[in-house]
Short mmCIF file of C-alpha atoms in Angstrom, two decimals:
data_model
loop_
_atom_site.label_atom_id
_atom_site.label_comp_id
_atom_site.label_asym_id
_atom_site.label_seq_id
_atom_site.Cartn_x
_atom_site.Cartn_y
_atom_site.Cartn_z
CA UNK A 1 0.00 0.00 0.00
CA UNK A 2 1.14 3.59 -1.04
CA UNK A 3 2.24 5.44 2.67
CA UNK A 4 0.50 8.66 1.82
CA UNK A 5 -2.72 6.48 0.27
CA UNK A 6 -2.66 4.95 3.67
CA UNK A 7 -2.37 8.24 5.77
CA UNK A 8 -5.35 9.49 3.81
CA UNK A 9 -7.32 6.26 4.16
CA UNK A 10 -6.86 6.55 7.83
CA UNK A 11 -7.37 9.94 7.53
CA UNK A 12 -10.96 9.37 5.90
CA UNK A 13 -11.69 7.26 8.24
CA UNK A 14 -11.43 8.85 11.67
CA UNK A 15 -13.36 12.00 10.00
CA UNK A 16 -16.02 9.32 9.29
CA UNK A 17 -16.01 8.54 12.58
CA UNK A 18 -16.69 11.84 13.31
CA UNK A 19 -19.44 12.47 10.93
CA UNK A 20 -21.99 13.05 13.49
CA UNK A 21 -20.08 16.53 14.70
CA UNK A 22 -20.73 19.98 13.48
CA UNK A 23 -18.18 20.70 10.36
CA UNK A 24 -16.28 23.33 12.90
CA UNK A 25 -15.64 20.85 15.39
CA UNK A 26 -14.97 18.42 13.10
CA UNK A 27 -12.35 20.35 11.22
CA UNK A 28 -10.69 21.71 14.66
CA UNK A 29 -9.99 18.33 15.91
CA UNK A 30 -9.02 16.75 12.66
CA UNK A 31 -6.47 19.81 12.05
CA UNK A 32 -2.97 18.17 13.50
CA UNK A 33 -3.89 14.88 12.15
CA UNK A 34 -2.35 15.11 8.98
CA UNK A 35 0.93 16.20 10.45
CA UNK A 36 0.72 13.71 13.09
CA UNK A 37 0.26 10.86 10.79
CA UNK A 38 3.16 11.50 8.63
CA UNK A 39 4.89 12.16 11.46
CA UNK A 40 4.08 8.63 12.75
CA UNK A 41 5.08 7.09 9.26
CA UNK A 42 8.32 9.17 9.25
CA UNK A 43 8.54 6.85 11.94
CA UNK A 44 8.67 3.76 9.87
CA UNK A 45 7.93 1.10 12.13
CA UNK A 46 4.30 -0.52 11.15
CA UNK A 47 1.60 0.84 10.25
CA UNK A 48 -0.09 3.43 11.01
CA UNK A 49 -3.39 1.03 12.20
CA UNK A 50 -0.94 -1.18 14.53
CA UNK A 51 0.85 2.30 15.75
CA UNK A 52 -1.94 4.21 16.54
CA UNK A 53 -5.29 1.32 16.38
CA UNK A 54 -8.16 1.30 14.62
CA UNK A 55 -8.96 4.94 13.34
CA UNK A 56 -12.39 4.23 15.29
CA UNK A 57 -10.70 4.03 18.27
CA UNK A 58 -8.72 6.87 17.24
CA UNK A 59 -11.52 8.87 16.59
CA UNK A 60 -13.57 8.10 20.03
CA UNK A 61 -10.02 8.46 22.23
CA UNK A 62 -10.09 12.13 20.40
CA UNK A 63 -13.71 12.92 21.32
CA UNK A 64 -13.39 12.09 25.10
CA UNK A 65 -9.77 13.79 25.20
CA UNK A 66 -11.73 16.84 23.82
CA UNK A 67 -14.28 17.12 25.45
CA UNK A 68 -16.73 17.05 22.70
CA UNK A 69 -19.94 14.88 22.14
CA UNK A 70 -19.43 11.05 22.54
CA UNK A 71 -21.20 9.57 19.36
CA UNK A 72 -24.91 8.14 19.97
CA UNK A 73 -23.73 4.23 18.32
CA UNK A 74 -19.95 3.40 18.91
CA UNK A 75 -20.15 2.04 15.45
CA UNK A 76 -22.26 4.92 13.39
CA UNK A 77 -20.77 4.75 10.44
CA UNK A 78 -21.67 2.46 7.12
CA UNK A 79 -21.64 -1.26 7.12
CA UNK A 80 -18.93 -0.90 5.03
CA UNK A 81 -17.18 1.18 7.59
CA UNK A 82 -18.13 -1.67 10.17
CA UNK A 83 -16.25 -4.57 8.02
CA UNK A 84 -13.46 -2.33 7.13
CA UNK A 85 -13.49 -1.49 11.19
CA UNK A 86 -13.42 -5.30 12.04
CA UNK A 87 -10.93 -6.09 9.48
CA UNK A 88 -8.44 -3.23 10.69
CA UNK A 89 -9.02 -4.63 14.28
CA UNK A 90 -7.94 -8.08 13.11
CA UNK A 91 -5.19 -6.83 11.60
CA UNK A 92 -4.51 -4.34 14.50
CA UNK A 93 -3.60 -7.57 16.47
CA UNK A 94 -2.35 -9.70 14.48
CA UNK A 95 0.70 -6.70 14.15
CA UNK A 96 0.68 -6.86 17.80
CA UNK A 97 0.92 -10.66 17.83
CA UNK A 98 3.47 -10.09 15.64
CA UNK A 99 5.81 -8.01 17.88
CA UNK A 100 4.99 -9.86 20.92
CA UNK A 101 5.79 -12.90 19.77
CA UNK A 102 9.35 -12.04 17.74
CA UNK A 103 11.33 -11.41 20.64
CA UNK A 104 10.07 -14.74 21.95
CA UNK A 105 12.26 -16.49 18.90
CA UNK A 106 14.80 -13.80 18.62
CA UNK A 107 13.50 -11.65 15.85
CA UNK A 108 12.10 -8.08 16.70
CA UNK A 109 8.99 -9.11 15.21
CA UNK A 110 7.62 -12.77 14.22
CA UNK A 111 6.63 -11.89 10.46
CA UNK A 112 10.36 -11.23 10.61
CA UNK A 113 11.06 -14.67 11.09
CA UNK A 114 8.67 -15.65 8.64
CA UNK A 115 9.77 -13.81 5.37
CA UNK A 116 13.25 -15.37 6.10
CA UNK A 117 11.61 -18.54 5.66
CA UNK A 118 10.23 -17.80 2.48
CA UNK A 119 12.56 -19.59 0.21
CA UNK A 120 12.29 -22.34 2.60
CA UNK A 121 8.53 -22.42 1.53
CA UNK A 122 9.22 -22.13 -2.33
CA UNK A 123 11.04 -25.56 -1.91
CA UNK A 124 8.34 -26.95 -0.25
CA UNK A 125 5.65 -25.34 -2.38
CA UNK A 126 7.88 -27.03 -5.43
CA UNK A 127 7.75 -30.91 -3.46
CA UNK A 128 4.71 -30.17 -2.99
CA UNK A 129 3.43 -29.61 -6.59
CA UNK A 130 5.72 -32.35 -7.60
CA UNK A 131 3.45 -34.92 -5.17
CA UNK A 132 0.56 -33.51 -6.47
CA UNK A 133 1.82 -34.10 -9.90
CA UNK A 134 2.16 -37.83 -9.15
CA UNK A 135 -1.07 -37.86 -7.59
CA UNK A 136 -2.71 -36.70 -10.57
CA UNK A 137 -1.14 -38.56 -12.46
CA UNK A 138 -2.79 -41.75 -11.02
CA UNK A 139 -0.32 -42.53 -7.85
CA UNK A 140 -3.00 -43.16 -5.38
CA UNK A 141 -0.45 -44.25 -3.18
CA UNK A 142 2.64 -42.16 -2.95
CA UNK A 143 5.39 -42.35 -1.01
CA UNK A 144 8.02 -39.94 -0.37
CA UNK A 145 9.40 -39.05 -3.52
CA UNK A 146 7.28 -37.86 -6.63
CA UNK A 147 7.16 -41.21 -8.33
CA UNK A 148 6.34 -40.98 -12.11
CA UNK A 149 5.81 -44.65 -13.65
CA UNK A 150 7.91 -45.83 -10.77
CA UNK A 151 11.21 -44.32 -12.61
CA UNK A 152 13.33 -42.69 -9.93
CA UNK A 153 14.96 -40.90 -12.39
CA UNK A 154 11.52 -39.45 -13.52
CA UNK A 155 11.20 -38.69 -10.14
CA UNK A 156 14.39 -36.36 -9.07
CA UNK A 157 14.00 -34.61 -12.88
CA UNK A 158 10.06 -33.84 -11.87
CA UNK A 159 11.20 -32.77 -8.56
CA UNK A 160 14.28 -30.98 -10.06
CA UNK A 161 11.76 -29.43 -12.23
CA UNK A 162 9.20 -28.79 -9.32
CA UNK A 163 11.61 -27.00 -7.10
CA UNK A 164 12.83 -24.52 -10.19
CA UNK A 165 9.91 -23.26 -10.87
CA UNK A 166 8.99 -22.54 -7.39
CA UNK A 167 11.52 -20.66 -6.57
CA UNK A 168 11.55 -18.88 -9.94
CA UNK A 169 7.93 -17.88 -9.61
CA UNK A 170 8.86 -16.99 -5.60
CA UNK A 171 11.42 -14.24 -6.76
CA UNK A 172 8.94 -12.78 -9.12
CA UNK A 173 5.71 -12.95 -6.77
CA UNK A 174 6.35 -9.34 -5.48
CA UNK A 175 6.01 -7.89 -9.68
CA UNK A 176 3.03 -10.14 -10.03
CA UNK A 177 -0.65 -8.51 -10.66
CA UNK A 178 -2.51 -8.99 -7.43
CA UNK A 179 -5.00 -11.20 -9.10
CA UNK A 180 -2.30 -13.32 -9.64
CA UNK A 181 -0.94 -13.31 -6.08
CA UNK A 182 -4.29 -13.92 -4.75
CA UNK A 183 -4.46 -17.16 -7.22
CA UNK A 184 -0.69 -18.16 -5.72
CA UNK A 185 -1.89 -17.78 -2.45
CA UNK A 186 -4.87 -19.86 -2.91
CA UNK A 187 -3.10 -22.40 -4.82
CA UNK A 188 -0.18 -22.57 -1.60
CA UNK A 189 -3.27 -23.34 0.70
CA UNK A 190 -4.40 -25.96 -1.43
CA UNK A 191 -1.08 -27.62 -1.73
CA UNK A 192 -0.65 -27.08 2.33
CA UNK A 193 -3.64 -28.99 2.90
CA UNK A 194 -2.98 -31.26 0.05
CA UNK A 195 0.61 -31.94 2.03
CA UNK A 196 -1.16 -32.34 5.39
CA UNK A 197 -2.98 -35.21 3.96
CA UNK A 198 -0.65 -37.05 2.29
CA UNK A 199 2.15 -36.81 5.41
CA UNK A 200 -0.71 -37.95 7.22
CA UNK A 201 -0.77 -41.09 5.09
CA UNK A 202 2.80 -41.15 4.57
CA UNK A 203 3.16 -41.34 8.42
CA UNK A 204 0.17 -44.37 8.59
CA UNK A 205 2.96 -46.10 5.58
CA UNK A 206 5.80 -45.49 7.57
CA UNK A 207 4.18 -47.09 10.73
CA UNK A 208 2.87 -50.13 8.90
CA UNK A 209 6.59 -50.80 8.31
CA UNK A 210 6.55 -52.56 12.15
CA UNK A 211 2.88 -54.07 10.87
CA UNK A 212 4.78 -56.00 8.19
CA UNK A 213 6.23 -59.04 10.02
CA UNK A 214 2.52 -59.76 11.29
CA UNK A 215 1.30 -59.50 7.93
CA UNK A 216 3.89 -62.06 6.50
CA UNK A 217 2.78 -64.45 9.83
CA UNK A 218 -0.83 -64.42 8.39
CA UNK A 219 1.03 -67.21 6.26
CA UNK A 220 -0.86 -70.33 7.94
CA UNK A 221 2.57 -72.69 6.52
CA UNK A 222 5.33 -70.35 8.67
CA UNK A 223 5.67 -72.77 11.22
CA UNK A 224 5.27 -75.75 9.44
CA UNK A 225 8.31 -77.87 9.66
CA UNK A 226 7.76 -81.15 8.03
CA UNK A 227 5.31 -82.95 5.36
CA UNK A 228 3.75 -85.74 5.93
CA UNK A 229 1.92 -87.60 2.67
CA UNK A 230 -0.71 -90.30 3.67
CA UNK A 231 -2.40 -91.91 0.60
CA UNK A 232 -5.94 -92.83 0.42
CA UNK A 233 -5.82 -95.63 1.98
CA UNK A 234 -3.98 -94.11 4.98
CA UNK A 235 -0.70 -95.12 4.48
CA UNK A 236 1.95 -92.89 4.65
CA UNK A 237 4.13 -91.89 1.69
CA UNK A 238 7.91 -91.59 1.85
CA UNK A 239 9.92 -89.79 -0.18
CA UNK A 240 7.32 -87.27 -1.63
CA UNK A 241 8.60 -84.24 -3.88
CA UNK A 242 6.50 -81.63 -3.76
CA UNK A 243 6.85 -79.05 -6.71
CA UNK A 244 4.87 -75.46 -7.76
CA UNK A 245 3.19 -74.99 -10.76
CA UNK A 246 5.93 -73.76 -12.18
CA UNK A 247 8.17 -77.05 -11.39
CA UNK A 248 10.12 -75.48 -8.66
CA UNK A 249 10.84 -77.92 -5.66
CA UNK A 250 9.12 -76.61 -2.61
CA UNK A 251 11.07 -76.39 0.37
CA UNK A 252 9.23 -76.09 3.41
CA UNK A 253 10.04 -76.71 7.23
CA UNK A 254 13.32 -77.61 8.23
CA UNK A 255 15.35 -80.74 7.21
CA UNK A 256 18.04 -80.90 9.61
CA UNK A 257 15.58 -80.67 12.68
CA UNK A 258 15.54 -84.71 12.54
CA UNK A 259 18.98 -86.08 14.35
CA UNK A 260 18.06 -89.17 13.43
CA UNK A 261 18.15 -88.45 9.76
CA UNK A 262 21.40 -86.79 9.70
CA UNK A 263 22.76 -89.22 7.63
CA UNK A 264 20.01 -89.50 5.35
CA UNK A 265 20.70 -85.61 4.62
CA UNK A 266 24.29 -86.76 4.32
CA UNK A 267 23.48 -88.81 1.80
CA UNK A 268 20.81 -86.40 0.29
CA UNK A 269 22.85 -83.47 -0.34
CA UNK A 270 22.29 -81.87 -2.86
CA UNK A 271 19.07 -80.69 -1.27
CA UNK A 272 17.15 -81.06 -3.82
CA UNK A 273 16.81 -84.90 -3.60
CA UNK A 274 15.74 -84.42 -0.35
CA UNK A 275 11.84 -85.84 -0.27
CA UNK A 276 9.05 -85.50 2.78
CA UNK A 277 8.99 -86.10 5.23
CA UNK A 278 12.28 -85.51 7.13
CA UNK A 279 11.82 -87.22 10.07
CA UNK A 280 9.38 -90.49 8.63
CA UNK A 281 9.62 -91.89 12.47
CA UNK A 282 7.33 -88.70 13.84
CA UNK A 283 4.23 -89.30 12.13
CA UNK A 284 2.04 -87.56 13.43
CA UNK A 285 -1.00 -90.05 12.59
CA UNK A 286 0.71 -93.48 13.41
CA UNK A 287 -2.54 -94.87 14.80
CA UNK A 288 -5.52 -93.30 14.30
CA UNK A 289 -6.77 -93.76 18.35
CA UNK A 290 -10.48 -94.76 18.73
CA UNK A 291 -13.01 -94.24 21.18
CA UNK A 292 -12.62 -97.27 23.74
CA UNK A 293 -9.88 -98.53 22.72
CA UNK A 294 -6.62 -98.52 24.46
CA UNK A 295 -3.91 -97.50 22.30
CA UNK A 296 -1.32 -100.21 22.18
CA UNK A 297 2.30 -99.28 22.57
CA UNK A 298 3.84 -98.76 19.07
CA UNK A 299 6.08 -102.16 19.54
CA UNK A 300 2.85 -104.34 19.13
CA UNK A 301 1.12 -102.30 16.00
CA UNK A 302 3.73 -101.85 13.49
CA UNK A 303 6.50 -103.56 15.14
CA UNK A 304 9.68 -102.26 13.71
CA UNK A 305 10.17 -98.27 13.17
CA UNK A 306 9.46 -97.81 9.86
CA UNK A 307 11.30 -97.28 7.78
CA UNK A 308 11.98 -96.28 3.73
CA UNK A 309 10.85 -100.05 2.80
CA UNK A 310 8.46 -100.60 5.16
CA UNK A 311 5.02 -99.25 5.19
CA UNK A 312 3.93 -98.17 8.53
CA UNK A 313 1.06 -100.10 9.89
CA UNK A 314 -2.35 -98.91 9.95
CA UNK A 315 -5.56 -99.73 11.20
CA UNK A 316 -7.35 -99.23 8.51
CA UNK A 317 -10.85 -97.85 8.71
CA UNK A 318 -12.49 -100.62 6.92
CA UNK A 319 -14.54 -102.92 8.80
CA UNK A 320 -13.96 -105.45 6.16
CA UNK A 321 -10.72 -106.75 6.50
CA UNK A 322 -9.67 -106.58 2.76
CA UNK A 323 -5.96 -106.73 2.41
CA UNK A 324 -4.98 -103.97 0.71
CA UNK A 325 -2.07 -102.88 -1.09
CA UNK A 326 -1.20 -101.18 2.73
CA UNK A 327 -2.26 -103.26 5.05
CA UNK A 328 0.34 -105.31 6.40
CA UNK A 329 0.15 -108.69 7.91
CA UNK A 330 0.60 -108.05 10.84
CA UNK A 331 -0.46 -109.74 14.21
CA UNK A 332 -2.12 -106.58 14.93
CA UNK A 333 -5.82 -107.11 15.86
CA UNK A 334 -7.91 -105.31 13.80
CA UNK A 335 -10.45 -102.44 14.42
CA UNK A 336 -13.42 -103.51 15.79
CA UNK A 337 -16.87 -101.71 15.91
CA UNK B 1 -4.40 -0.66 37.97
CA UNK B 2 -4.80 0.54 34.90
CA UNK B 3 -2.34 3.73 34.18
CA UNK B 4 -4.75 5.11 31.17
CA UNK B 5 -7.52 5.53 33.81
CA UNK B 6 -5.02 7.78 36.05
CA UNK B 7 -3.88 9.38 32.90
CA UNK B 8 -7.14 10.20 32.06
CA UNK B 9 -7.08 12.72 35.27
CA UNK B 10 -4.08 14.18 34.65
CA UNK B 11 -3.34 14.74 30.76
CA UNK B 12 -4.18 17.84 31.31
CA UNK B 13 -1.57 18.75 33.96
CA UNK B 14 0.97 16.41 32.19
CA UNK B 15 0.57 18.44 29.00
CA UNK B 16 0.16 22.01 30.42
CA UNK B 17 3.63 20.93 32.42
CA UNK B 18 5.84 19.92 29.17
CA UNK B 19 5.25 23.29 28.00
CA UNK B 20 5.92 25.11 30.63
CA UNK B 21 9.56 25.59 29.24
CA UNK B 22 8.82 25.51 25.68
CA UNK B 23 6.59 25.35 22.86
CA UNK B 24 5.92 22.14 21.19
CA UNK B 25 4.27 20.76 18.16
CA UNK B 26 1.86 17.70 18.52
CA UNK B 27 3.98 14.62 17.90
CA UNK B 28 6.75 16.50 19.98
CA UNK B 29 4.49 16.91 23.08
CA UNK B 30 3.63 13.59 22.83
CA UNK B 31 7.43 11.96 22.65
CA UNK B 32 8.21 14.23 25.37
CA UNK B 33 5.13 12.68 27.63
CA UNK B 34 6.70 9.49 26.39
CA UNK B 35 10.29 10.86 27.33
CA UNK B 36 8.80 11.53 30.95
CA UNK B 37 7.86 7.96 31.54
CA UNK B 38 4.02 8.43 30.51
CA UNK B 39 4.52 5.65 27.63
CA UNK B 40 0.76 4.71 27.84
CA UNK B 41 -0.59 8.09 26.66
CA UNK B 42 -2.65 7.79 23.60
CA UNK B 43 -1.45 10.15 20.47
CA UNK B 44 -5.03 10.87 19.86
CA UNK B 45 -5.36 11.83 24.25
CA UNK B 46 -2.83 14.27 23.46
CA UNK B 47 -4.58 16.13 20.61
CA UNK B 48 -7.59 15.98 21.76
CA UNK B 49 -6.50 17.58 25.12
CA UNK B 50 -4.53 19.82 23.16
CA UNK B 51 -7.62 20.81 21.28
CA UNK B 52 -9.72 21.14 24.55
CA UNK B 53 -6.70 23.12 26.18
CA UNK B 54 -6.95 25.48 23.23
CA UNK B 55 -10.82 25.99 23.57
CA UNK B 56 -10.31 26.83 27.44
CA UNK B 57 -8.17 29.31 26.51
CA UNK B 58 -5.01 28.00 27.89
CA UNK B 59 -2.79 27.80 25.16
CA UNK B 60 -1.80 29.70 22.19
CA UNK B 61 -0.60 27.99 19.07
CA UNK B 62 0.82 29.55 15.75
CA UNK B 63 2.08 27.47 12.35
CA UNK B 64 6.01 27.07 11.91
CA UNK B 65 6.66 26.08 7.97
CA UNK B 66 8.51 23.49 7.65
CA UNK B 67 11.07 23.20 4.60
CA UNK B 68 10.74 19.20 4.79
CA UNK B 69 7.32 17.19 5.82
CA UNK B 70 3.86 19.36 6.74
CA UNK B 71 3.76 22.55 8.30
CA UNK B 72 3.59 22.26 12.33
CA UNK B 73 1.03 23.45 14.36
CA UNK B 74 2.98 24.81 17.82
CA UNK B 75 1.35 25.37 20.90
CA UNK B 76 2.59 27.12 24.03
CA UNK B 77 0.96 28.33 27.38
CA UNK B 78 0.13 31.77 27.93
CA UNK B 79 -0.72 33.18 30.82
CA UNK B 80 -3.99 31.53 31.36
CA UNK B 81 -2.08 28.34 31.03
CA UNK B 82 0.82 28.87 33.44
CA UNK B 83 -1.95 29.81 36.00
CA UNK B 84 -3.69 26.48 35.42
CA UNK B 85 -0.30 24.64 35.38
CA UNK B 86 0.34 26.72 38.77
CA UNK B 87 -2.96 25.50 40.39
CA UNK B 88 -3.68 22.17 38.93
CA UNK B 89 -0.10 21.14 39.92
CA UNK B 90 -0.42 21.80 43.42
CA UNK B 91 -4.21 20.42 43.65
CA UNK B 92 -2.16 17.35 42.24
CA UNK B 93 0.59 17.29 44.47
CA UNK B 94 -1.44 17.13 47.67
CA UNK B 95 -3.74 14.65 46.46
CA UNK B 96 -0.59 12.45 45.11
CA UNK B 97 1.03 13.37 49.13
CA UNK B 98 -2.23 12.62 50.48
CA UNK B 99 -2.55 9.29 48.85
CA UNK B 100 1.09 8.52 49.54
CA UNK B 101 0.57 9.01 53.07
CA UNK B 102 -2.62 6.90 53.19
CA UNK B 103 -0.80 3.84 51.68
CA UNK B 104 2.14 4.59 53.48
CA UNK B 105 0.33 4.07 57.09
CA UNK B 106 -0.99 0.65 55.72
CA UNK B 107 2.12 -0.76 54.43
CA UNK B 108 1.29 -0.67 51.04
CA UNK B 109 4.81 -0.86 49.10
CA UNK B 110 5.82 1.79 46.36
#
């Protein structure tokens, strides 16, 4: 704002305050003003609303200091007047916020602080149109860096690009048309709230990063350590190679967990030959236990451990006894019902 | 307590007493209130006083041009005014020796 277009403004406004007074009063107590008010912006520190308040308030202090009538309605004028009043007050103490607080930090006044932080914002405005870029683009989940395509590369020459053109358009913001500034300042709010939320998510990412070893324990096979094949008759299968669909081997569970095997990896190295189960003598499902009957000991069902050659013995679940291709003759009495 | 609500009572005094030596301008009565340890006073307390000084006949005032900046607008006391300054300073100085004494007897600190 032009200094003397503000000493007139304020000016025009404290007579407006005194509207209601006869033109000779008026005049008399408006006569040093002029010379006071360039005397305060001589002054040069603020202006003249945060040196000397509202011209309202001006006006009214003037009136009781003189003597003279005290206006009917503290706030006679036009609504006009009233919204221009209000806005002055705001910005009446927000100047005063402004010099209280700057010591606080160091600076005589806070706004102080603030303009030498403005090239700080340009980079940030530039990141920040840079994200927005990759959101745009179709990035509904970005991380840190401006990710075009997933090309880092396309990412540090957009954000390269970004930052530039911030700070280009920062240097030149003071020779820009108003209209334009108002747009800039618009579009920084925008991209401040547009940054809020996606730090916000950013920061939900970055804690998910402890999440992650839950998420891989959902797998219901972690703490599976050995395969046991049973065919359909029961009998358990030795030497079963799994593979995917793609024909690699799957390795599951651990095949040194078996001491007794350790030779049988010995002689199974390379890895690959190694079949399931590891440890054939811990089936899990050696006899299928039934309700009322006592479970033998092991010696008496199947006699020896089993072994490679030698199918472990079952009770099979047929009442019949059909021998088949499992079922081994053994002395072992057979299920009853 | 507020200092603008004692300054209120004696503005009047305070400005009638910063001429007493020599004429001022506006702005320059008010630094030298400021100057005197009256930091709260109002610029607009000052002229308006100054303009109700005036129309009580207390002061005189006359324009000084001024090669840089506005002319200024000086006022000085004339007679009526050193009167005034005469009385209203000593109706101040017993009330201010009255109060003192009045605290004093209670204990109140300075």
């Amino acid at each position: 704002m032009n200094v003397t277009n503000e000493q007139e403004e304020y000016l025009e406004a404290v007579r407006r305050a005194l509207a209601d007074l006869d033109p000779t009063s008026r005049g008399e107590l408006l006569e040093d003003l002029p010379e006071h008010l360039a005397e305060v912006a001589a002054e040069g520190e603020g202006t003249l609303v945060e040196r000397l308040g509202p011209p309202e308030a001006y006006a009214a202090e003037l009136r009781t200091a003189a003597g003279v009538g005290v206006a009917t309605a503290k706030w006679s004028g036009r609504f006009d007047d009233r919204v221009a009043a209000g806005f002055r007050s705001v910005r009446g103490s927000l100047g005063v916020a402004d010099r209280k607080v700057g010591p606080v930090i160091g600076y005589s006044r806070f706004s102080e602080f603030l303009r030498l932080l403005r090239p700080a914002w340009w980079l940030l405005r530039g990141y920040l149109v840079a994200m927005a870029i990759t959101v745009l683009a179709g990035n509904s989940q970005p991380g840190l860096l401006p990710r075009l395509g997933g090309s880092t590369l396309a990412a540090t020459l957009l954000l390269a690009v970004c930052l530039l053109a911030s700070i280009w358009l920062g240097r030149r913001e003071p020779k820009l048309p108003p209209l334009a500034r108002s747009g800039l300042a618009l579009g920084g709010v925008f991209l401040v709230l547009f940054g809020m939320v996606g730090f916000d998510k950013a920061d939900n990412y970055g804690g998910g990063f402890s999440d992650q070893p839950q998420t891989i324990s959902n797998n219901p096979y972690e703490f599976v350590q050995d395969i046991y094949a049973y065919d359909e008759n029961g009998k358990p299968l030795t030497n079963v190679y799994l593979f995917d669909q793609d024909g690699n081997p799957i390795r599951i569970g651990d095949p040194y967990r078996c001491q007794e095997s350790y030779e049988f990896y010995e002689r199974a190295v390379p890895d690959v030959a190694v079949g399931y189960p590891y440890c054939p003598n811990q089936q899990p499902y050696q006899v299928a236990p039934r309700p009322g009957q006592v479970r033998p000991p092991d010696g008496q069902l199947g006699g020896p451990e089993p072994t490679d050659s030698a199918p472990q013995p079952t009770t099979t679940p047929e009442p019949t006894t059909t021998p088949g291709p499992t079922t081994t003759p053994t002395p072992t009495p057979t299920a009853t019902n | 307590m507020d200092t603008t609500q004692l300054l209120k009572g004696v503005l009047d005094l305070a400005v009638l007493a910063v001429l007493k030596d020599e004429d001022g301008y506006g702005y320059d009565i008010l630094r030298r209130l400021r100057t005197a340890g009256l930091e709260e006073v109002g610029d607009a307390s000052v002229y308006g006083t100054l303009r109700r000084l005036f129309q009580a006949g207390l002061l005189t005032t006359y324009v000084v041009p001024s090669e840089e900046g506005p002319h200024r607008k000086y006022y000085g006391l004339n007679a009526a005014g050193r009167d005034q300054l005469q009385r209203a300073g000593k109706t101040w100085r017993t009330f201010a020796s009255t109060m003192d004494g009045l605290l004093d007897e209670r204990g109140v600190a300075a």
